[in-house]
Amino acid sequence: MRILVLHDPQTKLHQSVELLGHKLIPAHEAPDRIDRILDALKTASSSNWEIREIALSEDKPTWPEIPPTIHSPEYITHLRTIFERFVSDGIVDVDDPDACVLPECFPHARLLEAVGEGANAIREFKLPRDPYAHLGHYSFDMSAGISKATFRSVMASVNLAIQGADLLLQDLATPSLVFALCRPPGHHACHSLAGGYCYINNVAVVTEYLLSRLPPTPEGSIPTPRIAIFDLDFHHGNGTQAVFFSRRSPAYVSIHGEGEYPYYTGAEDEVGSGEGKGFTRNFPLPSHRGSTKEDYFRKLDEAVRVIAEEWRAEVVVLSLGFDTFNADPLGGFDLGEEDYTEMGRRVRSLGLPVLALLEGGYHALLGTLVVRFLKGFDA
Ligand code: OKP
Ligand code: ZN
């Protein structure tokens, strides 16, 4: 069993803030998450994995290409330039190490009723030059602040995913797990919207990349190659679901906290549209003590069955979040440390090549949870 863990120190440059009631606090999604994982991997006794450092080059033309099916070019330009706009407009001080810009006003669907055309109005809408208008237009919440280093970390994060895909593709026949320690995470990011600590949807970008490079499968009624995105983060991956909602490959399946952030997506009746109908599946589960670990593992087995038997997937891209841990500050099911070994074992039982990308996980024991998962995968 080959397990490769990839990281890039540049993913640690980005730092943000978030609102907690009336207080602005350092975001739970913090740079030390990566160190916690690396430290735990290095000190773990049975190390059947290889850790590899990958560095995003200084040379911007070689940075990963973001397919326009996943994110609009205007949105990428926004992410790259908006912080500088706040500096040049004199709103933030470039020398302030904590400078991080947040949106304040959003083109909400019901706000646009005021212009008479409802949500359609936004398509014809000309953005005012005010940088706050841009931030609101390209965000769906206030949990994706942008600092000077954000774009660099975002590119390093998606680059890790792409490099991971290349490594997986080198030897598809050997069952293997490549785990990219992406940061910032990606599964909440939509076509032209940041939110929930996410800017670029790493899983979505890398899935398009894999689809463009995998050989076509000779048989099967479902268009091939068949990729399943398996979202195990505690939060629903609204962005990933949205960009692939009308497609059969990739299919998308998620187990997540019912009624939890991002609140408005992830219901069981969201199953895809058009030819993608049946290729999105959602398993919401009550959080914390509202469900047992048996309930969780029943959902996990059902999701594994859908991937293997209904979709007959050939490759799995895993949105791997560890905020399902019972003590996580932002989420939690009835899962203890030892349950991650079992989780790893069940994902492994698919017998497919797996490209895992880090999403959430905010507890100090994050590193331990990762080690447990990898040990289960290796068992
Ligand atoms: C990202 B991922 C506290 C609320 C934080 C954002 C949660 C994002 C979760 N002020 N809201 O799926 O782990
Ligand atoms: Zn999460």
Short mmCIF file of C-alpha atoms and ligand atoms in Angstrom, two decimals:
data_model
loop_
_atom_site.label_atom_id
_atom_site.label_comp_id
_atom_site.label_asym_id
_atom_site.label_seq_id
_atom_site.Cartn_x
_atom_site.Cartn_y
_atom_site.Cartn_z
CA MET A 1 0.00 0.00 0.00
CA ARG A 2 1.42 3.29 -1.12
CA ILE A 3 0.50 6.38 0.95
CA LEU A 4 1.92 9.75 -0.01
CA VAL A 5 1.33 12.96 1.95
CA LEU A 6 2.02 16.26 0.19
CA HIS A 7 2.46 19.68 1.72
CA ASP A 8 3.71 23.14 0.78
CA PRO A 9 4.86 25.64 3.47
CA GLN A 10 3.37 28.45 1.37
CA THR A 11 -0.09 27.22 2.33
CA LYS A 12 0.68 28.61 5.80
CA LEU A 13 1.08 32.23 4.66
CA HIS A 14 -2.65 32.95 4.54
CA GLN A 15 -4.34 34.02 7.76
CA SER A 16 -7.82 35.34 8.20
CA VAL A 17 -10.38 36.48 10.74
CA GLU A 18 -14.00 35.56 11.31
CA LEU A 19 -16.99 36.91 13.18
CA LEU A 20 -18.02 35.27 16.42
CA GLY A 21 -21.14 37.13 17.47
CA HIS A 22 -19.91 40.74 17.65
CA LYS A 23 -16.21 39.82 17.89
CA LEU A 24 -13.65 39.48 15.14
CA ILE A 25 -11.40 36.57 16.07
CA PRO A 26 -8.51 34.80 14.28
CA ALA A 27 -10.18 32.27 11.98
CA HIS A 28 -10.38 28.69 13.26
CA GLU A 29 -8.93 27.73 9.90
CA ALA A 30 -5.37 28.67 10.91
CA PRO A 31 -1.83 27.93 9.61
CA ASP A 32 -0.91 25.76 12.61
CA ARG A 33 -3.33 23.09 11.34
CA ILE A 34 -0.70 22.02 8.82
CA ASP A 35 2.06 21.85 11.46
CA ARG A 36 -0.14 19.79 13.76
CA ILE A 37 -0.62 17.23 11.00
CA LEU A 38 3.04 17.12 9.97
CA ASP A 39 4.22 16.85 13.58
CA ALA A 40 1.87 13.96 14.30
CA LEU A 41 2.85 12.15 11.10
CA LYS A 42 6.53 12.50 11.93
CA THR A 43 6.21 11.21 15.49
CA ALA A 44 3.76 8.38 14.71
CA SER A 45 5.35 5.00 15.35
CA SER A 46 4.41 2.86 12.35
CA SER A 47 5.07 5.25 9.50
CA ASN A 48 3.96 3.56 6.32
CA TRP A 49 3.62 6.81 4.53
CA GLU A 50 5.98 9.11 2.73
CA ILE A 51 5.83 12.86 3.34
CA ARG A 52 6.84 15.03 0.42
CA GLU A 53 7.25 18.79 0.26
CA ILE A 54 6.08 20.45 -2.96
CA ALA A 55 6.76 24.11 -3.61
CA LEU A 56 4.60 26.33 -5.77
CA SER A 57 7.10 28.09 -8.02
CA GLU A 58 7.76 31.84 -7.90
CA ASP A 59 7.09 31.86 -11.59
CA LYS A 60 3.43 32.86 -11.88
CA PRO A 61 2.88 31.67 -15.46
CA THR A 62 3.40 28.10 -14.22
CA TRP A 63 0.69 28.37 -11.55
CA PRO A 64 -2.21 25.95 -11.91
CA GLU A 65 -4.80 26.68 -14.55
CA ILE A 66 -8.30 26.99 -13.20
CA PRO A 67 -10.85 25.62 -15.69
CA PRO A 68 -13.64 28.11 -16.53
CA THR A 69 -16.19 25.34 -15.81
CA ILE A 70 -15.11 25.57 -12.17
CA HIS A 71 -14.36 29.26 -11.61
CA SER A 72 -14.93 32.33 -13.79
CA PRO A 73 -11.80 34.20 -14.93
CA GLU A 74 -13.22 37.46 -13.45
CA TYR A 75 -13.47 35.75 -10.06
CA ILE A 76 -9.83 34.59 -10.21
CA THR A 77 -8.77 38.13 -11.13
CA HIS A 78 -10.78 39.41 -8.17
CA LEU A 79 -9.01 37.02 -5.76
CA ARG A 80 -5.63 38.06 -7.15
CA THR A 81 -6.18 41.83 -7.05
CA ILE A 82 -8.77 42.84 -4.44
CA PHE A 83 -6.41 43.20 -1.48
CA GLU A 84 -4.25 45.64 -3.45
CA ARG A 85 -7.38 47.63 -4.32
CA PHE A 86 -8.10 48.13 -0.62
CA VAL A 87 -4.50 49.28 -0.17
CA SER A 88 -4.48 51.68 -3.11
CA ASP A 89 -7.84 53.12 -2.01
CA GLY A 90 -6.28 53.81 1.40
CA ILE A 91 -8.74 51.57 3.31
CA VAL A 92 -6.09 49.19 4.66
CA ASP A 93 -2.45 49.74 5.48
CA VAL A 94 -0.20 47.40 3.52
CA ASP A 95 2.24 47.27 6.46
CA ASP A 96 -0.40 46.11 8.92
CA PRO A 97 0.40 42.39 9.39
CA ASP A 98 -3.21 41.66 10.42
CA ALA A 99 -4.81 43.40 7.45
CA CYS A 100 -7.60 41.21 6.12
CA VAL A 101 -10.56 42.48 4.14
CA LEU A 102 -14.13 41.24 4.62
CA PRO A 103 -17.31 41.86 2.59
CA GLU A 104 -20.17 43.81 4.07
CA CYS A 105 -22.99 43.98 1.52
CA PHE A 106 -24.16 41.12 -0.70
CA PRO A 107 -26.35 41.09 -3.83
CA HIS A 108 -28.90 38.92 -2.08
CA ALA A 109 -31.58 37.44 -4.36
CA ARG A 110 -34.31 39.32 -2.47
CA LEU A 111 -32.38 42.60 -2.51
CA LEU A 112 -32.38 42.38 -6.30
CA GLU A 113 -36.19 42.31 -6.29
CA ALA A 114 -35.84 46.05 -5.79
CA VAL A 115 -34.64 46.38 -9.39
CA GLY A 116 -37.62 44.43 -10.66
CA GLU A 117 -35.93 41.48 -12.31
CA GLY A 118 -35.06 39.43 -9.25
CA ALA A 119 -31.95 37.28 -9.36
CA ASN A 120 -31.66 37.61 -13.16
CA ALA A 121 -30.66 41.24 -12.70
CA ILE A 122 -27.20 40.27 -11.49
CA ARG A 123 -26.23 38.94 -14.92
CA GLU A 124 -26.67 42.36 -16.51
CA PHE A 125 -25.34 44.19 -13.52
CA LYS A 126 -22.30 46.43 -13.82
CA LEU A 127 -20.15 46.29 -10.68
CA PRO A 128 -19.37 49.71 -9.18
CA ARG A 129 -15.67 50.37 -8.68
CA ASP A 130 -15.93 50.40 -4.87
CA PRO A 131 -13.86 47.44 -3.60
CA TYR A 132 -16.56 46.53 -1.07
CA ALA A 133 -18.96 46.01 -3.97
CA HIS A 134 -16.48 43.55 -5.47
CA LEU A 135 -15.98 41.65 -2.20
CA GLY A 136 -19.74 41.32 -1.65
CA HIS A 137 -20.30 40.27 -5.25
CA TYR A 138 -17.72 37.49 -5.03
CA SER A 139 -18.52 36.12 -1.54
CA PHE A 140 -21.51 34.41 0.04
CA ASP A 141 -20.47 34.94 3.66
CA MET A 142 -17.96 36.74 5.90
CA SER A 143 -15.73 33.71 6.57
CA ALA A 144 -13.41 34.11 3.59
CA GLY A 145 -11.38 37.21 4.38
CA ILE A 146 -8.55 38.15 2.08
CA SER A 147 -5.11 39.20 3.25
CA LYS A 148 -1.94 40.06 1.36
CA ALA A 149 -0.78 36.42 1.22
CA THR A 150 -4.15 34.78 0.56
CA PHE A 151 -3.82 34.38 -3.19
CA ARG A 152 -0.40 32.80 -2.92
CA SER A 153 -1.62 30.22 -0.38
CA VAL A 154 -4.72 29.57 -2.46
CA MET A 155 -2.53 28.79 -5.49
CA ALA A 156 -0.16 26.64 -3.40
CA SER A 157 -3.19 24.75 -2.09
CA VAL A 158 -4.65 23.91 -5.50
CA ASN A 159 -1.17 23.19 -6.83
CA LEU A 160 -0.75 20.49 -4.17
CA ALA A 161 -3.96 18.89 -5.40
CA ILE A 162 -2.77 18.91 -9.03
CA GLN A 163 0.64 17.51 -8.13
CA GLY A 164 -1.16 14.83 -6.13
CA ALA A 165 -3.26 13.95 -9.17
CA ASP A 166 -0.13 13.58 -11.29
CA LEU A 167 1.41 11.24 -8.72
CA LEU A 168 -1.76 9.14 -8.56
CA LEU A 169 -1.93 8.96 -12.37
CA GLN A 170 1.66 7.69 -12.59
CA ASP A 171 0.60 4.34 -11.20
CA LEU A 172 -3.16 3.86 -11.28
CA ALA A 173 -2.96 0.07 -11.08
CA THR A 174 -1.36 -0.01 -7.63
CA PRO A 175 -3.93 0.78 -4.95
CA SER A 176 -2.77 3.97 -3.38
CA LEU A 177 -3.70 7.01 -1.39
CA VAL A 178 -2.30 10.44 -2.12
CA PHE A 179 -3.23 12.96 0.56
CA ALA A 180 -2.62 16.64 -0.25
CA LEU A 181 -2.56 18.92 2.81
CA CYS A 182 -4.46 21.69 1.04
CA ARG A 183 -4.95 24.98 2.84
CA PRO A 184 -7.12 27.00 2.41
CA PRO A 185 -9.78 24.32 1.94
CA GLY A 186 -12.10 24.39 -1.06
CA HIS A 187 -15.43 22.59 -0.91
CA HIS A 188 -17.58 25.66 -0.14
CA ALA A 189 -16.18 27.75 -3.02
CA CYS A 190 -18.63 28.15 -5.93
CA HIS A 191 -18.12 29.23 -9.54
CA SER A 192 -17.73 32.91 -8.63
CA LEU A 193 -18.08 32.93 -4.85
CA ALA A 194 -15.76 32.54 -1.89
CA GLY A 195 -17.10 31.51 1.52
CA GLY A 196 -16.54 29.24 4.50
CA TYR A 197 -12.73 29.65 4.47
CA CYS A 198 -12.73 28.56 0.80
CA TYR A 199 -11.59 30.47 -2.31
CA ILE A 200 -10.74 27.94 -5.02
CA ASN A 201 -12.57 24.61 -5.00
CA ASN A 202 -9.50 22.36 -4.95
CA VAL A 203 -11.51 19.15 -5.27
CA ALA A 204 -13.47 20.46 -8.25
CA VAL A 205 -10.38 21.76 -10.06
CA VAL A 206 -8.44 18.55 -9.56
CA THR A 207 -11.39 16.42 -10.61
CA GLU A 208 -11.57 18.26 -13.94
CA TYR A 209 -7.83 17.75 -14.23
CA LEU A 210 -8.14 14.01 -13.62
CA LEU A 211 -11.02 13.72 -16.10
CA SER A 212 -8.90 15.36 -18.78
CA ARG A 213 -6.06 12.88 -18.22
CA LEU A 214 -7.64 9.54 -17.34
CA PRO A 215 -7.98 7.09 -20.22
CA PRO A 216 -11.61 6.47 -21.27
CA THR A 217 -13.13 3.28 -19.88
CA PRO A 218 -14.08 0.84 -22.66
CA GLU A 219 -17.47 -0.21 -21.27
CA GLY A 220 -20.36 1.26 -19.36
CA SER A 221 -23.48 3.32 -19.95
CA ILE A 222 -22.30 6.08 -17.64
CA PRO A 223 -19.87 8.44 -19.39
CA THR A 224 -16.35 7.55 -18.45
CA PRO A 225 -13.98 7.82 -16.75
CA ARG A 226 -16.14 7.62 -13.66
CA ILE A 227 -14.99 9.72 -10.72
CA ALA A 228 -16.82 9.92 -7.40
CA ILE A 229 -16.25 12.83 -5.05
CA PHE A 230 -16.71 11.61 -1.50
CA ASP A 231 -17.13 14.53 0.92
CA LEU A 232 -16.45 13.46 4.51
CA ASP A 233 -16.06 16.94 5.98
CA PHE A 234 -18.64 17.76 8.66
CA HIS A 235 -20.01 20.60 6.51
CA HIS A 236 -21.88 20.16 3.25
CA GLY A 237 -19.69 20.86 0.20
CA ASN A 238 -22.16 23.25 -1.42
CA GLY A 239 -19.61 24.55 -3.92
CA THR A 240 -18.60 21.12 -5.18
CA GLN A 241 -22.22 20.04 -5.42
CA ALA A 242 -23.16 23.22 -7.32
CA VAL A 243 -20.47 23.05 -10.00
CA PHE A 244 -21.21 19.38 -10.81
CA PHE A 245 -24.97 19.29 -10.13
CA SER A 246 -25.97 18.54 -13.72
CA ARG A 247 -23.15 16.09 -14.49
CA ARG A 248 -22.81 12.31 -14.17
CA SER A 249 -19.07 12.34 -13.74
CA PRO A 250 -17.97 13.34 -11.26
CA ALA A 251 -20.77 12.13 -9.02
CA TYR A 252 -20.92 13.76 -5.59
CA VAL A 253 -21.82 12.23 -2.23
CA SER A 254 -21.65 13.89 1.18
CA ILE A 255 -22.31 13.01 4.82
CA HIS A 256 -22.71 16.18 6.86
CA GLY A 257 -24.31 17.83 9.88
CA GLU A 258 -28.03 18.36 9.36
CA GLY A 259 -29.07 22.00 9.60
CA GLU A 260 -25.45 23.07 10.11
CA TYR A 261 -23.30 25.54 8.16
CA PRO A 262 -23.76 26.38 5.25
CA TYR A 263 -27.37 25.91 6.40
CA TYR A 264 -29.23 26.20 3.06
CA THR A 265 -27.82 23.28 1.09
CA GLY A 266 -27.28 19.54 1.50
CA ALA A 267 -30.85 18.23 1.92
CA GLU A 268 -31.57 14.63 0.97
CA ASP A 269 -33.78 15.72 -1.94
CA GLU A 270 -30.88 17.47 -3.69
CA VAL A 271 -30.00 14.66 -6.10
CA GLY A 272 -28.71 16.42 -9.21
CA SER A 273 -30.46 17.75 -12.30
CA GLY A 274 -30.83 16.87 -15.99
CA GLU A 275 -28.50 14.07 -16.96
CA GLY A 276 -26.81 14.45 -13.58
CA LYS A 277 -29.99 13.36 -11.78
CA GLY A 278 -29.09 10.60 -9.32
CA PHE A 279 -25.40 11.51 -9.37
CA THR A 280 -25.56 13.82 -6.36
CA ARG A 281 -26.42 12.21 -3.03
CA ASN A 282 -26.70 13.82 0.39
CA PHE A 283 -26.72 12.12 3.77
CA PRO A 284 -27.46 14.73 6.43
CA LEU A 285 -27.06 13.47 9.99
CA PRO A 286 -27.93 15.22 13.27
CA SER A 287 -24.78 16.59 14.88
CA HIS A 288 -23.13 15.74 18.20
CA ARG A 289 -25.32 13.63 20.50
CA GLY A 290 -28.21 13.86 18.05
CA SER A 291 -26.86 10.75 16.33
CA THR A 292 -24.71 7.80 17.40
CA LYS A 293 -21.49 6.52 15.86
CA GLU A 294 -23.51 3.54 14.63
CA ASP A 295 -25.76 5.99 12.76
CA TYR A 296 -22.66 7.58 11.26
CA PHE A 297 -21.12 4.32 10.11
CA ARG A 298 -24.44 3.20 8.62
CA LYS A 299 -24.42 6.34 6.45
CA LEU A 300 -20.78 5.79 5.61
CA ASP A 301 -21.50 2.23 4.45
CA GLU A 302 -24.45 3.43 2.39
CA ALA A 303 -22.27 6.08 0.72
CA VAL A 304 -19.56 3.50 0.03
CA ARG A 305 -22.20 1.22 -1.53
CA VAL A 306 -23.50 4.02 -3.79
CA ILE A 307 -19.97 4.80 -4.99
CA ALA A 308 -19.04 1.17 -5.65
CA GLU A 309 -22.31 -0.39 -6.83
CA GLU A 310 -24.58 2.37 -8.17
CA TRP A 311 -21.93 4.55 -9.76
CA ARG A 312 -19.20 1.92 -10.25
CA ALA A 313 -16.60 4.63 -9.71
CA GLU A 314 -13.04 4.07 -10.91
CA VAL A 315 -11.33 6.84 -8.96
CA VAL A 316 -12.31 8.55 -5.70
CA VAL A 317 -11.54 12.16 -4.85
CA LEU A 318 -11.99 12.58 -1.12
CA SER A 319 -12.91 15.88 0.53
CA LEU A 320 -11.34 14.89 3.81
CA GLY A 321 -12.35 17.02 6.80
CA PHE A 322 -11.75 16.06 10.40
CA ASP A 323 -14.36 18.37 11.94
CA THR A 324 -16.61 15.30 12.38
CA PHE A 325 -14.61 14.72 15.60
CA ASN A 326 -16.87 14.94 18.70
CA ALA A 327 -14.80 17.76 20.27
CA ASP A 328 -14.35 19.90 17.14
CA PRO A 329 -15.18 23.57 17.80
CA LEU A 330 -17.11 23.95 14.52
CA GLY A 331 -18.79 20.61 14.17
CA GLY A 332 -18.85 17.10 15.44
CA PHE A 333 -20.64 13.79 15.26
CA ASP A 334 -20.41 11.09 17.90
CA LEU A 335 -16.91 10.13 16.72
CA GLY A 336 -13.85 9.61 18.92
CA GLU A 337 -10.19 9.34 17.95
CA GLU A 338 -10.30 5.57 17.38
CA ASP A 339 -13.21 5.88 14.94
CA TYR A 340 -10.96 7.47 12.32
CA THR A 341 -9.10 4.17 11.94
CA GLU A 342 -12.39 2.51 11.09
CA MET A 343 -13.26 5.36 8.71
CA GLY A 344 -9.94 4.89 6.89
CA ARG A 345 -10.54 1.14 6.68
CA ARG A 346 -13.98 1.59 5.11
CA VAL A 347 -12.79 4.07 2.50
CA ARG A 348 -9.96 1.66 1.72
CA SER A 349 -12.51 -1.14 1.24
CA LEU A 350 -13.55 0.54 -2.03
CA GLY A 351 -10.31 -0.82 -3.44
CA LEU A 352 -9.91 2.25 -5.66
CA PRO A 353 -7.17 4.83 -6.15
CA VAL A 354 -7.94 7.70 -3.77
CA LEU A 355 -6.84 11.30 -4.02
CA ALA A 356 -7.65 12.92 -0.66
CA LEU A 357 -7.58 16.68 -0.13
CA LEU A 358 -7.67 18.28 3.31
CA GLU A 359 -10.80 20.31 4.05
CA GLY A 360 -11.73 21.17 7.66
CA GLY A 361 -10.73 19.93 11.12
CA TYR A 362 -10.14 22.50 13.85
CA HIS A 363 -9.39 20.63 17.05
CA ALA A 364 -5.86 20.52 18.53
CA LEU A 365 -5.88 16.73 17.99
CA LEU A 366 -6.18 17.17 14.21
CA GLY A 367 -2.79 15.51 13.67
CA THR A 368 -3.76 12.46 15.73
CA LEU A 369 -7.00 12.08 13.77
CA VAL A 370 -5.08 12.16 10.49
CA VAL A 371 -2.62 9.51 11.74
CA ARG A 372 -5.52 7.28 12.82
CA PHE A 373 -7.19 7.62 9.44
CA LEU A 374 -4.01 6.78 7.54
CA LYS A 375 -3.37 3.76 9.78
CA GLY A 376 -6.86 2.49 9.05
CA PHE A 377 -6.34 3.01 5.35
CA ASP A 378 -3.10 1.08 5.51
CA ALA A 379 -4.45 -1.83 7.59
C1 OKP B 1 -15.38 25.12 6.55
B1 OKP B 1 -15.15 23.65 6.34
C2 OKP B 1 -17.90 30.77 13.15
C3 OKP B 1 -18.63 30.25 11.92
C4 OKP B 1 -17.68 29.70 10.92
C5 OKP B 1 -17.57 28.92 8.67
C6 OKP B 1 -17.44 27.45 8.76
C7 OKP B 1 -16.67 26.94 7.59
C8 OKP B 1 -16.37 25.49 7.63
N1 OKP B 1 -17.80 32.19 13.16
N2 OKP B 1 -18.35 29.49 9.72
O1 OKP B 1 -16.20 22.95 5.75
O2 OKP B 1 -14.61 22.94 7.44
ZN ZN B 2 -16.01 21.57 7.62
#
